[in-house]
Short mmCIF file of N, CA, C and O and ligand atoms in Angstrom, two decimals:
data_model
loop_
_atom_site.label_atom_id
_atom_site.label_comp_id
_atom_site.label_asym_id
_atom_site.label_seq_id
_atom_site.Cartn_x
_atom_site.Cartn_y
_atom_site.Cartn_z
N MET A 289 117.62 124.04 110.72
CA MET A 289 116.28 124.65 110.64
C MET A 289 115.65 124.71 112.03
O MET A 289 115.83 123.82 112.84
N LYS A 290 114.91 125.77 112.25
CA LYS A 290 114.21 125.90 113.52
C LYS A 290 113.06 124.89 113.57
O LYS A 290 112.57 124.44 112.57
N ALA A 291 112.63 124.60 114.78
CA ALA A 291 111.45 123.75 114.96
C ALA A 291 110.54 124.45 115.95
O ALA A 291 110.98 125.32 116.69
N THR A 292 109.29 124.08 115.92
CA THR A 292 108.35 124.67 116.87
C THR A 292 108.01 123.66 117.94
O THR A 292 108.08 122.46 117.74
N LYS A 293 107.64 124.19 119.08
CA LYS A 293 107.35 123.34 120.23
C LYS A 293 106.08 123.85 120.89
O LYS A 293 105.89 125.05 121.05
N VAL A 294 105.20 122.91 121.25
CA VAL A 294 103.98 123.26 121.96
C VAL A 294 104.14 122.86 123.42
O VAL A 294 104.50 121.72 123.73
N ASP A 295 103.89 123.81 124.31
CA ASP A 295 103.90 123.52 125.74
C ASP A 295 102.55 122.90 126.10
O ASP A 295 101.52 123.57 126.15
N LYS A 296 102.55 121.58 126.31
CA LYS A 296 101.29 120.86 126.52
C LYS A 296 100.62 121.21 127.84
O LYS A 296 99.42 120.97 128.02
N ASP A 297 101.36 121.76 128.77
CA ASP A 297 100.74 122.20 130.03
C ASP A 297 99.95 123.49 129.82
O ASP A 297 98.96 123.73 130.50
N LEU A 298 100.40 124.30 128.88
CA LEU A 298 99.71 125.57 128.61
C LEU A 298 98.55 125.39 127.64
O LEU A 298 97.52 126.04 127.75
N CYS A 299 98.71 124.51 126.66
CA CYS A 299 97.70 124.34 125.61
C CYS A 299 96.35 123.98 126.21
O CYS A 299 96.24 123.10 127.05
N ILE A 300 95.32 124.71 125.75
CA ILE A 300 93.95 124.42 126.21
C ILE A 300 93.15 123.69 125.13
O ILE A 300 91.94 123.51 125.26
N GLY A 301 93.84 123.29 124.05
CA GLY A 301 93.19 122.47 123.03
C GLY A 301 92.20 123.21 122.15
O GLY A 301 91.26 122.61 121.64
N CYS A 302 92.43 124.49 121.94
CA CYS A 302 91.47 125.26 121.14
C CYS A 302 91.53 124.87 119.66
O CYS A 302 90.57 125.08 118.94
N GLY A 303 92.63 124.32 119.21
CA GLY A 303 92.73 123.83 117.85
C GLY A 303 93.07 124.87 116.79
O GLY A 303 93.16 124.55 115.62
N LEU A 304 93.25 126.11 117.21
CA LEU A 304 93.52 127.19 116.26
C LEU A 304 94.78 126.92 115.44
O LEU A 304 94.79 127.10 114.22
N CYS A 305 95.82 126.48 116.10
CA CYS A 305 97.09 126.27 115.40
C CYS A 305 96.93 125.22 114.30
O CYS A 305 97.48 125.38 113.21
N CYS A 306 96.17 124.17 114.58
CA CYS A 306 95.98 123.10 113.58
C CYS A 306 95.20 123.64 112.39
O CYS A 306 95.46 123.25 111.26
N GLY A 307 94.24 124.53 112.66
CA GLY A 307 93.47 125.12 111.58
C GLY A 307 94.31 126.05 110.73
O GLY A 307 94.14 126.11 109.51
N ILE A 308 95.23 126.76 111.36
CA ILE A 308 96.07 127.72 110.63
C ILE A 308 97.18 127.00 109.88
O ILE A 308 97.49 127.34 108.74
N CYS A 309 97.77 126.02 110.50
CA CYS A 309 98.89 125.32 109.85
C CYS A 309 98.86 123.82 110.18
O CYS A 309 99.63 123.33 111.01
N GLY A 310 97.97 123.12 109.50
CA GLY A 310 97.82 121.68 109.71
C GLY A 310 99.00 120.86 109.22
O GLY A 310 99.12 119.68 109.51
N GLU A 311 99.90 121.51 108.44
CA GLU A 311 101.09 120.79 107.98
C GLU A 311 102.08 120.56 109.12
O GLU A 311 102.94 119.69 109.03
N VAL A 312 101.99 121.40 110.15
CA VAL A 312 102.96 121.31 111.25
C VAL A 312 102.29 120.85 112.55
O VAL A 312 102.87 120.06 113.29
N PHE A 313 101.06 121.33 112.79
CA PHE A 313 100.41 121.04 114.08
C PHE A 313 99.26 120.06 113.91
O PHE A 313 98.52 120.12 112.93
N ARG A 314 99.09 119.22 114.87
CA ARG A 314 97.93 118.32 114.93
C ARG A 314 97.56 118.13 116.39
O ARG A 314 98.36 118.39 117.30
N MET A 315 96.33 117.65 116.62
CA MET A 315 95.89 117.37 117.98
C MET A 315 96.26 115.93 118.32
O MET A 315 96.12 115.02 117.50
N ASN A 316 96.72 115.70 119.54
CA ASN A 316 97.03 114.33 119.95
C ASN A 316 95.84 113.72 120.70
O ASN A 316 94.79 114.35 120.83
N GLU A 317 96.00 112.51 121.18
CA GLU A 317 94.89 111.80 121.82
C GLU A 317 94.47 112.48 123.12
O GLU A 317 93.35 112.27 123.60
N GLN A 318 95.34 113.25 123.70
CA GLN A 318 95.01 113.97 124.94
C GLN A 318 94.30 115.30 124.66
O GLN A 318 94.00 116.05 125.59
N GLY A 319 94.03 115.60 123.39
CA GLY A 319 93.36 116.84 123.06
C GLY A 319 94.26 118.05 123.13
O GLY A 319 93.80 119.18 123.22
N LYS A 320 95.57 117.80 123.06
CA LYS A 320 96.55 118.90 123.06
C LYS A 320 97.22 118.95 121.70
O LYS A 320 97.35 117.93 121.01
N ALA A 321 97.67 120.13 121.33
CA ALA A 321 98.37 120.25 120.06
C ALA A 321 99.79 119.73 120.18
O ALA A 321 100.40 119.76 121.25
N GLU A 322 100.31 119.26 119.07
CA GLU A 322 101.72 118.88 119.01
C GLU A 322 102.25 119.26 117.64
O GLU A 322 101.51 119.26 116.65
N ALA A 323 103.53 119.63 117.61
CA ALA A 323 104.19 119.90 116.34
C ALA A 323 104.74 118.56 115.85
O ALA A 323 105.69 118.03 116.42
N TYR A 324 104.11 118.00 114.82
CA TYR A 324 104.51 116.67 114.37
C TYR A 324 105.46 116.71 113.19
O TYR A 324 106.01 115.69 112.80
N GLN A 325 105.64 117.90 112.62
CA GLN A 325 106.59 118.05 111.52
C GLN A 325 107.29 119.39 111.68
O GLN A 325 106.67 120.36 112.10
N PRO A 326 108.57 119.47 111.32
CA PRO A 326 109.23 120.78 111.33
C PRO A 326 108.67 121.64 110.21
O PRO A 326 108.22 121.12 109.19
N GLU A 327 108.68 122.94 110.43
CA GLU A 327 108.17 123.82 109.39
C GLU A 327 109.17 123.91 108.24
O GLU A 327 110.33 123.52 108.36
N ASN A 328 108.71 124.43 107.11
CA ASN A 328 109.60 124.61 105.97
C ASN A 328 109.43 126.04 105.45
O ASN A 328 108.66 126.83 106.01
N ALA A 329 110.15 126.35 104.39
CA ALA A 329 110.14 127.72 103.88
C ALA A 329 108.74 128.15 103.48
O ALA A 329 108.38 129.32 103.61
N GLU A 330 107.93 127.22 102.99
CA GLU A 330 106.60 127.57 102.50
C GLU A 330 105.61 127.86 103.63
O GLU A 330 104.73 128.69 103.49
N ASN A 331 105.72 127.13 104.73
CA ASN A 331 104.69 127.29 105.76
C ASN A 331 105.17 128.01 107.01
O ASN A 331 104.41 128.13 107.98
N GLN A 332 106.38 128.54 107.02
CA GLN A 332 106.84 129.14 108.27
C GLN A 332 106.08 130.42 108.61
O GLN A 332 105.96 130.78 109.78
N GLY A 333 105.52 131.09 107.58
CA GLY A 333 104.68 132.25 107.86
C GLY A 333 103.42 131.83 108.60
O GLY A 333 102.97 132.52 109.52
N ALA A 334 102.85 130.69 108.18
CA ALA A 334 101.65 130.18 108.85
C ALA A 334 101.98 129.74 110.26
O ALA A 334 101.17 129.90 111.19
N VAL A 335 103.16 129.18 110.46
CA VAL A 335 103.57 128.79 111.81
C VAL A 335 103.66 130.02 112.71
O VAL A 335 103.18 130.02 113.85
N GLN A 336 104.25 131.08 112.17
CA GLN A 336 104.34 132.31 112.96
C GLN A 336 102.95 132.84 113.28
O GLN A 336 102.69 133.32 114.40
N GLU A 337 102.02 132.73 112.33
CA GLU A 337 100.65 133.17 112.57
C GLU A 337 100.01 132.33 113.68
O GLU A 337 99.30 132.85 114.54
N ALA A 338 100.27 131.03 113.66
CA ALA A 338 99.74 130.16 114.72
C ALA A 338 100.32 130.56 116.07
O ALA A 338 99.59 130.62 117.08
N ILE A 339 101.61 130.86 116.11
CA ILE A 339 102.25 131.29 117.35
C ILE A 339 101.58 132.56 117.86
O ILE A 339 101.25 132.68 119.05
N ASP A 340 101.36 133.49 116.94
CA ASP A 340 100.76 134.77 117.33
C ASP A 340 99.29 134.62 117.72
O ASP A 340 98.76 135.43 118.49
N SER A 341 98.61 133.62 117.18
CA SER A 341 97.17 133.47 117.40
C SER A 341 96.82 132.65 118.62
O SER A 341 95.70 132.74 119.13
N CYS A 342 97.72 131.81 119.08
CA CYS A 342 97.40 130.93 120.21
C CYS A 342 97.00 131.78 121.42
O CYS A 342 97.77 132.64 121.86
N PRO A 343 95.81 131.56 121.97
CA PRO A 343 95.30 132.41 123.04
C PRO A 343 96.08 132.30 124.35
O PRO A 343 96.00 133.20 125.19
N VAL A 344 96.82 131.22 124.52
CA VAL A 344 97.58 131.06 125.76
C VAL A 344 99.09 131.05 125.52
O VAL A 344 99.87 130.67 126.40
N SER A 345 99.50 131.45 124.32
CA SER A 345 100.93 131.52 123.97
C SER A 345 101.67 130.23 124.31
O SER A 345 102.75 130.26 124.92
N ALA A 346 101.09 129.12 123.87
CA ALA A 346 101.69 127.83 124.19
C ALA A 346 102.72 127.38 123.16
O ALA A 346 103.43 126.40 123.39
N ILE A 347 102.81 128.11 122.04
CA ILE A 347 103.72 127.68 120.97
C ILE A 347 104.92 128.61 120.91
O ILE A 347 104.77 129.82 121.03
N ALA A 348 106.07 128.05 120.71
CA ALA A 348 107.28 128.86 120.61
C ALA A 348 108.24 128.24 119.61
O ALA A 348 108.21 127.04 119.36
N TRP A 349 109.09 129.08 119.04
CA TRP A 349 110.19 128.58 118.22
C TRP A 349 111.21 127.93 119.14
O TRP A 349 111.39 128.34 120.28
N GLU A 350 111.87 126.95 118.62
CA GLU A 350 112.89 126.25 119.38
C GLU A 350 114.11 126.15 118.47
O GLU A 350 113.98 125.80 117.31
N ASP A 351 115.28 126.42 118.98
CA ASP A 351 116.48 126.37 118.14
C ASP A 351 116.96 124.94 117.93
O ASP A 351 116.71 124.10 118.77
FE1 LIG B 111 96.71 124.67 121.95
FE2 LIG B 111 97.28 127.12 121.33
FE3 LIG B 111 97.11 125.31 119.47
S1 LIG B 111 95.84 126.44 122.87
S2 LIG B 111 95.58 123.89 120.23
S3 LIG B 111 98.60 125.36 121.09
S4 LIG B 111 96.49 127.43 119.29
#
């Protein structure tokens, strides 16, 4: 299964991804997003939406 990865240097902490897909993304203590769970069949559409919505394109699929 694919996993998502957040580039913490790019993330500006807007929190959009966590709002769109809280099952996969959360904010860490540094105020940056992190993918804390791999996506599944049910939420991968929301993950893609988070990827598309991130204003600084900090999220990407990872093989
Ligand atoms: Fe950061 Fe983009 Fe999420 S800026 S908080 S990775 S939507």
